[in-house]
Short mmCIF file of N, CA and C in Angstrom, two decimals:
data_model
loop_
_atom_site.label_atom_id
_atom_site.label_comp_id
_atom_site.label_asym_id
_atom_site.label_seq_id
_atom_site.Cartn_x
_atom_site.Cartn_y
_atom_site.Cartn_z
N MET A 932 20.68 -14.16 1.18
CA MET A 932 19.42 -14.80 1.51
C MET A 932 18.93 -15.55 0.28
N ASN A 933 18.67 -16.81 0.42
CA ASN A 933 18.18 -17.61 -0.69
C ASN A 933 16.66 -17.51 -0.73
N LEU A 934 16.15 -16.98 -1.82
CA LEU A 934 14.71 -16.80 -1.95
C LEU A 934 14.12 -17.69 -3.02
N THR A 935 14.77 -18.78 -3.34
CA THR A 935 14.23 -19.68 -4.34
C THR A 935 13.03 -20.41 -3.78
N ALA A 936 12.28 -21.04 -4.65
CA ALA A 936 11.04 -21.69 -4.26
C ALA A 936 11.28 -22.81 -3.26
N SER A 937 10.31 -22.98 -2.38
CA SER A 937 10.41 -24.05 -1.39
C SER A 937 10.11 -25.39 -2.05
N THR A 938 10.44 -26.46 -1.35
CA THR A 938 10.24 -27.79 -1.90
C THR A 938 8.92 -28.41 -1.45
N SER A 939 8.08 -27.64 -0.73
CA SER A 939 6.79 -28.17 -0.32
C SER A 939 5.91 -28.35 -1.54
N THR A 940 4.84 -29.08 -1.37
CA THR A 940 3.95 -29.38 -2.48
C THR A 940 3.25 -28.10 -2.92
N PRO A 941 3.58 -27.58 -4.11
CA PRO A 941 2.99 -26.33 -4.55
C PRO A 941 1.68 -26.54 -5.27
N THR A 942 0.89 -25.51 -5.28
CA THR A 942 -0.30 -25.52 -6.11
C THR A 942 0.14 -25.19 -7.53
N THR A 943 -0.68 -25.47 -8.49
CA THR A 943 -0.29 -25.17 -9.87
C THR A 943 -0.96 -23.90 -10.36
N LEU A 944 -1.41 -23.06 -9.46
CA LEU A 944 -2.04 -21.80 -9.85
C LEU A 944 -0.96 -20.75 -10.08
N PRO A 945 -0.70 -20.40 -11.34
CA PRO A 945 0.31 -19.36 -11.61
C PRO A 945 -0.14 -18.02 -11.04
N LEU A 946 0.82 -17.27 -10.54
CA LEU A 946 0.51 -15.94 -9.99
C LEU A 946 -0.18 -15.07 -11.02
N ARG A 947 0.25 -15.17 -12.27
CA ARG A 947 -0.34 -14.34 -13.33
C ARG A 947 -1.80 -14.67 -13.56
N ASP A 948 -2.21 -15.91 -13.28
CA ASP A 948 -3.62 -16.30 -13.42
C ASP A 948 -4.42 -15.95 -12.16
N ALA A 949 -3.74 -15.93 -11.02
CA ALA A 949 -4.42 -15.64 -9.76
C ALA A 949 -4.87 -14.18 -9.69
N LEU A 950 -4.08 -13.27 -10.25
CA LEU A 950 -4.44 -11.85 -10.19
C LEU A 950 -5.77 -11.54 -10.88
N PRO A 951 -5.98 -12.01 -12.11
CA PRO A 951 -7.29 -11.73 -12.73
C PRO A 951 -8.46 -12.35 -11.97
N GLN A 952 -8.24 -13.54 -11.38
CA GLN A 952 -9.30 -14.15 -10.57
C GLN A 952 -9.62 -13.27 -9.37
N TYR A 953 -8.59 -12.78 -8.73
CA TYR A 953 -8.77 -11.90 -7.56
C TYR A 953 -9.55 -10.65 -7.95
N GLU A 954 -9.17 -10.07 -9.08
CA GLU A 954 -9.86 -8.85 -9.53
C GLU A 954 -11.31 -9.12 -9.91
N SER A 955 -11.56 -10.17 -10.66
CA SER A 955 -12.91 -10.41 -11.16
C SER A 955 -13.84 -10.97 -10.09
N LEU A 956 -13.32 -11.72 -9.14
CA LEU A 956 -14.19 -12.31 -8.12
C LEU A 956 -14.19 -11.52 -6.81
N PHE A 957 -13.02 -11.27 -6.25
CA PHE A 957 -12.95 -10.63 -4.94
C PHE A 957 -13.25 -9.14 -5.02
N MET A 958 -12.50 -8.43 -5.87
CA MET A 958 -12.68 -6.98 -5.93
C MET A 958 -14.06 -6.60 -6.42
N ALA A 959 -14.58 -7.37 -7.37
CA ALA A 959 -15.90 -7.05 -7.91
C ALA A 959 -16.99 -7.25 -6.86
N ALA A 960 -16.78 -8.17 -5.93
CA ALA A 960 -17.80 -8.45 -4.90
C ALA A 960 -17.73 -7.47 -3.74
N ARG A 961 -16.68 -6.69 -3.65
CA ARG A 961 -16.52 -5.73 -2.55
C ARG A 961 -16.86 -4.34 -3.05
N ASN A 962 -17.17 -3.49 -2.15
CA ASN A 962 -17.50 -2.12 -2.51
C ASN A 962 -16.24 -1.26 -2.41
N LEU A 963 -15.21 -1.67 -3.15
CA LEU A 963 -13.94 -0.94 -3.13
C LEU A 963 -14.01 0.23 -4.10
N SER A 964 -13.43 1.34 -3.71
CA SER A 964 -13.41 2.49 -4.59
C SER A 964 -12.52 2.19 -5.79
N PRO A 965 -12.74 2.90 -6.90
CA PRO A 965 -11.89 2.68 -8.08
C PRO A 965 -10.41 2.90 -7.76
N ARG A 966 -10.11 3.88 -6.91
CA ARG A 966 -8.71 4.13 -6.57
C ARG A 966 -8.12 2.95 -5.78
N THR A 967 -8.88 2.40 -4.83
CA THR A 967 -8.41 1.26 -4.06
C THR A 967 -8.16 0.07 -4.97
N ARG A 968 -9.07 -0.17 -5.89
CA ARG A 968 -8.89 -1.26 -6.85
C ARG A 968 -7.62 -1.06 -7.66
N ARG A 969 -7.42 0.15 -8.13
CA ARG A 969 -6.23 0.45 -8.94
C ARG A 969 -4.95 0.26 -8.11
N GLU A 970 -4.96 0.76 -6.88
CA GLU A 970 -3.77 0.64 -6.02
C GLU A 970 -3.49 -0.82 -5.67
N TYR A 971 -4.52 -1.58 -5.33
CA TYR A 971 -4.32 -3.01 -5.03
C TYR A 971 -3.78 -3.73 -6.26
N ARG A 972 -4.33 -3.44 -7.43
CA ARG A 972 -3.85 -4.07 -8.67
C ARG A 972 -2.38 -3.74 -8.89
N ASN A 973 -2.01 -2.48 -8.71
CA ASN A 973 -0.61 -2.07 -8.88
C ASN A 973 0.28 -2.75 -7.85
N ASP A 974 -0.18 -2.80 -6.60
CA ASP A 974 0.60 -3.44 -5.54
C ASP A 974 0.87 -4.90 -5.87
N LEU A 975 -0.17 -5.60 -6.29
CA LEU A 975 -0.03 -7.03 -6.54
C LEU A 975 0.73 -7.33 -7.83
N THR A 976 0.62 -6.45 -8.80
CA THR A 976 1.43 -6.60 -10.02
C THR A 976 2.90 -6.43 -9.68
N ASP A 977 3.21 -5.46 -8.83
CA ASP A 977 4.59 -5.25 -8.41
C ASP A 977 5.10 -6.44 -7.60
N LEU A 978 4.27 -6.96 -6.70
CA LEU A 978 4.65 -8.14 -5.91
C LEU A 978 4.92 -9.32 -6.84
N THR A 979 4.04 -9.55 -7.80
CA THR A 979 4.20 -10.66 -8.73
C THR A 979 5.51 -10.53 -9.51
N ALA A 980 5.80 -9.33 -9.96
CA ALA A 980 7.06 -9.11 -10.70
C ALA A 980 8.26 -9.41 -9.80
N PHE A 981 8.20 -8.98 -8.54
CA PHE A 981 9.29 -9.25 -7.60
C PHE A 981 9.46 -10.76 -7.40
N LEU A 982 8.35 -11.44 -7.15
CA LEU A 982 8.42 -12.88 -6.89
C LEU A 982 8.96 -13.64 -8.10
N GLU A 983 8.55 -13.23 -9.29
CA GLU A 983 8.99 -13.93 -10.50
C GLU A 983 10.44 -13.64 -10.85
N THR A 984 10.85 -12.39 -10.71
CA THR A 984 12.21 -12.04 -11.13
C THR A 984 13.25 -12.26 -10.04
N ARG A 985 12.95 -11.88 -8.82
CA ARG A 985 13.94 -11.98 -7.74
C ARG A 985 13.93 -13.31 -7.02
N CYS A 986 12.78 -13.97 -6.97
CA CYS A 986 12.66 -15.21 -6.19
C CYS A 986 12.43 -16.45 -7.05
N ASP A 987 12.22 -16.24 -8.34
CA ASP A 987 11.93 -17.33 -9.27
C ASP A 987 10.70 -18.13 -8.82
N ILE A 988 9.69 -17.42 -8.35
CA ILE A 988 8.42 -18.01 -7.92
C ILE A 988 7.37 -17.64 -8.96
N HIS A 989 6.72 -18.66 -9.52
CA HIS A 989 5.68 -18.41 -10.51
C HIS A 989 4.33 -18.96 -10.07
N ASP A 990 4.33 -19.85 -9.08
CA ASP A 990 3.10 -20.45 -8.58
C ASP A 990 2.76 -19.88 -7.20
N ALA A 991 1.50 -19.56 -7.00
CA ALA A 991 1.07 -18.95 -5.74
C ALA A 991 1.35 -19.86 -4.55
N GLY A 992 1.27 -21.15 -4.72
CA GLY A 992 1.47 -22.09 -3.63
C GLY A 992 2.90 -22.20 -3.15
N ARG A 993 3.82 -21.61 -3.86
CA ARG A 993 5.22 -21.69 -3.47
C ARG A 993 5.71 -20.45 -2.73
N VAL A 994 4.83 -19.49 -2.57
CA VAL A 994 5.18 -18.25 -1.87
C VAL A 994 5.18 -18.51 -0.37
N THR A 995 6.23 -18.05 0.30
CA THR A 995 6.32 -18.17 1.75
C THR A 995 6.33 -16.78 2.38
N ARG A 996 6.17 -16.76 3.69
CA ARG A 996 6.24 -15.48 4.39
C ARG A 996 7.61 -14.85 4.22
N THR A 997 8.65 -15.65 4.11
CA THR A 997 10.01 -15.13 3.89
C THR A 997 10.08 -14.34 2.59
N HIS A 998 9.43 -14.85 1.55
CA HIS A 998 9.40 -14.13 0.27
C HIS A 998 8.70 -12.79 0.42
N LEU A 999 7.58 -12.79 1.14
CA LEU A 999 6.81 -11.56 1.33
C LEU A 999 7.58 -10.55 2.17
N GLU A 1000 8.29 -11.02 3.19
CA GLU A 1000 9.11 -10.12 4.00
C GLU A 1000 10.27 -9.55 3.19
N ALA A 1001 10.83 -10.36 2.30
CA ALA A 1001 11.89 -9.86 1.42
C ALA A 1001 11.34 -8.77 0.50
N TYR A 1002 10.11 -8.93 0.05
CA TYR A 1002 9.48 -7.91 -0.78
C TYR A 1002 9.30 -6.61 0.00
N LEU A 1003 8.84 -6.71 1.25
CA LEU A 1003 8.67 -5.51 2.08
C LEU A 1003 10.02 -4.84 2.33
N ALA A 1004 11.07 -5.62 2.52
CA ALA A 1004 12.41 -5.05 2.69
C ALA A 1004 12.84 -4.33 1.42
N GLU A 1005 12.51 -4.91 0.28
CA GLU A 1005 12.83 -4.28 -1.01
C GLU A 1005 12.10 -2.94 -1.14
N LEU A 1006 10.85 -2.90 -0.71
CA LEU A 1006 10.09 -1.65 -0.76
C LEU A 1006 10.74 -0.59 0.12
N ASP A 1007 11.24 -1.01 1.28
CA ASP A 1007 11.95 -0.09 2.17
C ASP A 1007 13.20 0.45 1.49
N HIS A 1008 13.94 -0.44 0.81
CA HIS A 1008 15.15 -0.01 0.09
C HIS A 1008 14.81 0.96 -1.05
N ARG A 1009 13.63 0.78 -1.65
CA ARG A 1009 13.20 1.68 -2.72
C ARG A 1009 12.76 3.04 -2.19
N GLY A 1010 12.59 3.14 -0.86
CA GLY A 1010 12.23 4.42 -0.27
C GLY A 1010 10.75 4.64 -0.07
N PHE A 1011 9.94 3.59 -0.14
CA PHE A 1011 8.52 3.74 0.10
C PHE A 1011 8.28 4.07 1.58
N THR A 1012 7.30 4.89 1.84
CA THR A 1012 6.98 5.26 3.23
C THR A 1012 6.34 4.07 3.94
N GLY A 1013 6.33 4.14 5.25
CA GLY A 1013 5.68 3.11 6.04
C GLY A 1013 4.20 3.01 5.74
N ASN A 1014 3.55 4.13 5.49
CA ASN A 1014 2.12 4.11 5.19
C ASN A 1014 1.84 3.41 3.87
N THR A 1015 2.68 3.62 2.87
CA THR A 1015 2.52 2.94 1.59
C THR A 1015 2.75 1.45 1.76
N ARG A 1016 3.78 1.09 2.53
CA ARG A 1016 4.05 -0.33 2.76
C ARG A 1016 2.93 -0.98 3.56
N ARG A 1017 2.28 -0.23 4.45
CA ARG A 1017 1.12 -0.76 5.19
C ARG A 1017 -0.01 -1.10 4.22
N ARG A 1018 -0.27 -0.22 3.26
CA ARG A 1018 -1.32 -0.49 2.27
C ARG A 1018 -0.96 -1.71 1.44
N LYS A 1019 0.31 -1.83 1.09
CA LYS A 1019 0.74 -2.99 0.30
C LYS A 1019 0.56 -4.28 1.10
N VAL A 1020 0.82 -4.24 2.39
CA VAL A 1020 0.59 -5.42 3.24
C VAL A 1020 -0.90 -5.76 3.23
N ALA A 1021 -1.76 -4.75 3.30
CA ALA A 1021 -3.21 -4.99 3.27
C ALA A 1021 -3.62 -5.65 1.97
N SER A 1022 -3.08 -5.20 0.85
CA SER A 1022 -3.44 -5.80 -0.44
C SER A 1022 -2.89 -7.23 -0.54
N ILE A 1023 -1.70 -7.47 -0.01
CA ILE A 1023 -1.11 -8.81 -0.03
C ILE A 1023 -1.94 -9.76 0.84
N ARG A 1024 -2.32 -9.31 2.02
CA ARG A 1024 -3.15 -10.14 2.91
C ARG A 1024 -4.48 -10.47 2.24
N SER A 1025 -5.06 -9.47 1.63
CA SER A 1025 -6.34 -9.66 0.96
C SER A 1025 -6.23 -10.68 -0.17
N PHE A 1026 -5.18 -10.56 -0.96
CA PHE A 1026 -4.95 -11.44 -2.11
C PHE A 1026 -4.76 -12.89 -1.66
N PHE A 1027 -3.86 -13.11 -0.72
CA PHE A 1027 -3.59 -14.47 -0.29
C PHE A 1027 -4.75 -15.03 0.54
N GLY A 1028 -5.48 -14.18 1.25
CA GLY A 1028 -6.68 -14.62 1.94
C GLY A 1028 -7.73 -15.10 0.96
N PHE A 1029 -7.88 -14.37 -0.14
CA PHE A 1029 -8.81 -14.78 -1.19
C PHE A 1029 -8.40 -16.14 -1.76
N LEU A 1030 -7.11 -16.31 -2.04
CA LEU A 1030 -6.65 -17.58 -2.62
C LEU A 1030 -6.88 -18.74 -1.65
N GLU A 1031 -6.68 -18.49 -0.36
CA GLU A 1031 -6.92 -19.54 0.64
C GLU A 1031 -8.41 -19.84 0.74
N ASP A 1032 -9.24 -18.81 0.81
CA ASP A 1032 -10.69 -19.01 0.93
C ASP A 1032 -11.28 -19.70 -0.29
N SER A 1033 -10.71 -19.45 -1.45
CA SER A 1033 -11.24 -20.07 -2.68
C SER A 1033 -10.72 -21.49 -2.88
N GLY A 1034 -9.82 -21.95 -2.00
CA GLY A 1034 -9.30 -23.29 -2.10
C GLY A 1034 -8.10 -23.43 -3.01
N SER A 1035 -7.60 -22.32 -3.52
CA SER A 1035 -6.42 -22.35 -4.38
C SER A 1035 -5.14 -22.57 -3.59
N LEU A 1036 -5.16 -22.18 -2.32
CA LEU A 1036 -4.01 -22.37 -1.43
C LEU A 1036 -4.47 -23.09 -0.18
N SER A 1037 -3.60 -23.96 0.33
CA SER A 1037 -3.93 -24.62 1.59
C SER A 1037 -3.41 -23.82 2.78
N TYR A 1038 -2.48 -22.90 2.52
CA TYR A 1038 -1.89 -22.09 3.59
C TYR A 1038 -1.72 -20.66 3.09
N ASN A 1039 -2.05 -19.71 3.94
CA ASN A 1039 -1.94 -18.30 3.60
C ASN A 1039 -0.61 -17.77 4.15
N PRO A 1040 0.39 -17.53 3.28
CA PRO A 1040 1.69 -17.05 3.77
C PRO A 1040 1.67 -15.62 4.31
N ALA A 1041 0.61 -14.89 4.03
CA ALA A 1041 0.52 -13.49 4.47
C ALA A 1041 -0.20 -13.35 5.80
N ARG A 1042 -0.70 -14.45 6.35
CA ARG A 1042 -1.51 -14.37 7.57
C ARG A 1042 -0.75 -13.71 8.72
N LYS A 1043 0.50 -14.05 8.92
CA LYS A 1043 1.27 -13.50 10.03
C LYS A 1043 2.23 -12.40 9.58
N LEU A 1044 2.02 -11.87 8.41
CA LEU A 1044 2.86 -10.78 7.90
C LEU A 1044 2.63 -9.53 8.74
N ILE A 1045 3.71 -8.95 9.21
CA ILE A 1045 3.62 -7.78 10.09
C ILE A 1045 3.80 -6.51 9.27
N ALA A 1046 2.83 -5.64 9.37
CA ALA A 1046 2.89 -4.37 8.64
C ALA A 1046 3.80 -3.40 9.38
N PRO A 1047 4.43 -2.48 8.64
CA PRO A 1047 5.25 -1.45 9.30
C PRO A 1047 4.40 -0.58 10.21
N GLU A 1048 5.04 0.03 11.17
CA GLU A 1048 4.33 0.96 12.07
C GLU A 1048 3.78 2.13 11.27
N ARG A 1049 2.67 2.63 11.73
CA ARG A 1049 2.06 3.80 11.10
C ARG A 1049 2.95 5.02 11.35
N GLU A 1050 3.19 5.78 10.31
CA GLU A 1050 4.03 6.98 10.44
C GLU A 1050 3.15 8.16 10.79
N LEU A 1051 3.53 8.86 11.82
CA LEU A 1051 2.81 10.07 12.21
C LEU A 1051 3.56 11.27 11.69
N ARG A 1052 2.88 12.06 10.90
CA ARG A 1052 3.52 13.23 10.32
C ARG A 1052 3.39 14.42 11.26
N GLN A 1053 4.41 15.23 11.28
CA GLN A 1053 4.36 16.48 12.05
C GLN A 1053 3.41 17.43 11.33
N ARG A 1054 2.58 18.10 12.09
CA ARG A 1054 1.72 19.11 11.48
C ARG A 1054 2.58 20.27 11.02
N ARG A 1055 2.26 20.77 9.86
CA ARG A 1055 3.00 21.91 9.34
C ARG A 1055 2.23 23.16 9.70
N VAL A 1056 2.92 24.09 10.27
CA VAL A 1056 2.31 25.38 10.61
C VAL A 1056 3.03 26.46 9.82
N LEU A 1057 2.32 27.54 9.63
CA LEU A 1057 2.92 28.65 8.89
C LEU A 1057 4.03 29.30 9.72
N THR A 1058 5.05 29.72 9.02
CA THR A 1058 6.08 30.50 9.70
C THR A 1058 5.51 31.89 9.94
N GLU A 1059 6.20 32.68 10.76
CA GLU A 1059 5.72 34.03 11.02
C GLU A 1059 5.70 34.86 9.74
N ALA A 1060 6.69 34.66 8.89
CA ALA A 1060 6.75 35.40 7.62
C ALA A 1060 5.58 35.01 6.71
N GLU A 1061 5.26 33.73 6.63
CA GLU A 1061 4.14 33.28 5.81
C GLU A 1061 2.81 33.81 6.36
N TYR A 1062 2.70 33.79 7.66
CA TYR A 1062 1.51 34.29 8.35
C TYR A 1062 1.27 35.76 8.00
N LYS A 1063 2.33 36.57 8.10
CA LYS A 1063 2.21 38.01 7.83
C LYS A 1063 1.95 38.28 6.35
N ARG A 1064 2.58 37.51 5.44
CA ARG A 1064 2.34 37.68 4.00
C ARG A 1064 0.89 37.39 3.65
N LEU A 1065 0.33 36.36 4.28
CA LEU A 1065 -1.06 36.02 4.03
C LEU A 1065 -1.98 37.14 4.51
N GLN A 1066 -1.69 37.70 5.67
CA GLN A 1066 -2.49 38.82 6.17
C GLN A 1066 -2.36 40.03 5.26
N LEU A 1067 -1.15 40.30 4.79
CA LEU A 1067 -0.94 41.45 3.89
C LEU A 1067 -1.64 41.25 2.54
N ALA A 1068 -1.71 40.01 2.08
CA ALA A 1068 -2.31 39.74 0.78
C ALA A 1068 -3.80 40.06 0.76
N VAL A 1069 -4.46 40.04 1.91
CA VAL A 1069 -5.90 40.27 1.95
C VAL A 1069 -6.29 41.50 2.76
N ASN A 1070 -5.33 42.31 3.16
CA ASN A 1070 -5.64 43.43 4.06
C ASN A 1070 -6.51 44.50 3.41
N HIS A 1071 -6.62 44.54 2.10
CA HIS A 1071 -7.45 45.54 1.43
C HIS A 1071 -8.90 45.07 1.25
N GLU A 1072 -9.18 43.81 1.56
CA GLU A 1072 -10.53 43.26 1.46
C GLU A 1072 -11.01 42.89 2.86
N THR A 1073 -12.01 43.58 3.36
CA THR A 1073 -12.48 43.37 4.72
C THR A 1073 -12.99 41.95 4.94
N ARG A 1074 -13.83 41.48 4.02
CA ARG A 1074 -14.39 40.13 4.17
C ARG A 1074 -13.29 39.08 4.13
N ASP A 1075 -12.41 39.13 3.13
CA ASP A 1075 -11.33 38.16 2.98
C ASP A 1075 -10.38 38.21 4.17
N SER A 1076 -10.10 39.41 4.63
CA SER A 1076 -9.22 39.58 5.78
C SER A 1076 -9.82 38.93 7.02
N ALA A 1077 -11.14 39.11 7.21
CA ALA A 1077 -11.81 38.50 8.36
C ALA A 1077 -11.78 36.98 8.27
N LEU A 1078 -12.00 36.44 7.07
CA LEU A 1078 -11.99 34.98 6.88
C LEU A 1078 -10.59 34.41 7.15
N ILE A 1079 -9.58 35.05 6.61
CA ILE A 1079 -8.21 34.58 6.81
C ILE A 1079 -7.83 34.66 8.30
N GLU A 1080 -8.21 35.75 8.92
CA GLU A 1080 -7.89 35.90 10.35
C GLU A 1080 -8.59 34.82 11.17
N LEU A 1081 -9.83 34.52 10.83
CA LEU A 1081 -10.57 33.47 11.52
C LEU A 1081 -9.86 32.12 11.35
N LEU A 1082 -9.45 31.82 10.13
CA LEU A 1082 -8.75 30.56 9.87
C LEU A 1082 -7.39 30.51 10.58
N LEU A 1083 -6.69 31.62 10.58
CA LEU A 1083 -5.38 31.64 11.22
C LEU A 1083 -5.48 31.46 12.73
N GLN A 1084 -6.54 31.91 13.32
CA GLN A 1084 -6.67 31.86 14.77
C GLN A 1084 -7.32 30.56 15.28
N THR A 1085 -7.81 29.73 14.36
CA THR A 1085 -8.45 28.48 14.82
C THR A 1085 -7.57 27.28 14.57
#
């Protein structure tokens, strides 16, 4: 798969300059938690590194949906869960939406990017041995035993 830059008219906004603008203007204006800000920053730094090293893309205007899909495929190969890749798609959409809204891009390549399906985890229940060990661990304390039994039965 050839992931080199397209020949369409690119913007001259380097990806490395777009990230600080996104952080200082978009993230600062939103009520994002510190963890969300950190995760989005990490996601977009990783995306930028991928685009620069694997696709030879340095300008935001040269990024296509094909490049972004290749990045998501790379994340799958790295073993990231579907839920993590969903968050990364959200950060990518947010970033390119910001660039489009600010006039830095004429087209948002992430607009039609499809996020992976949400992964549903199986609930973990205690085995019979774990259940009995927990009961035995508190059987000498009436209050603790009652609390554990209540939790185990609900």
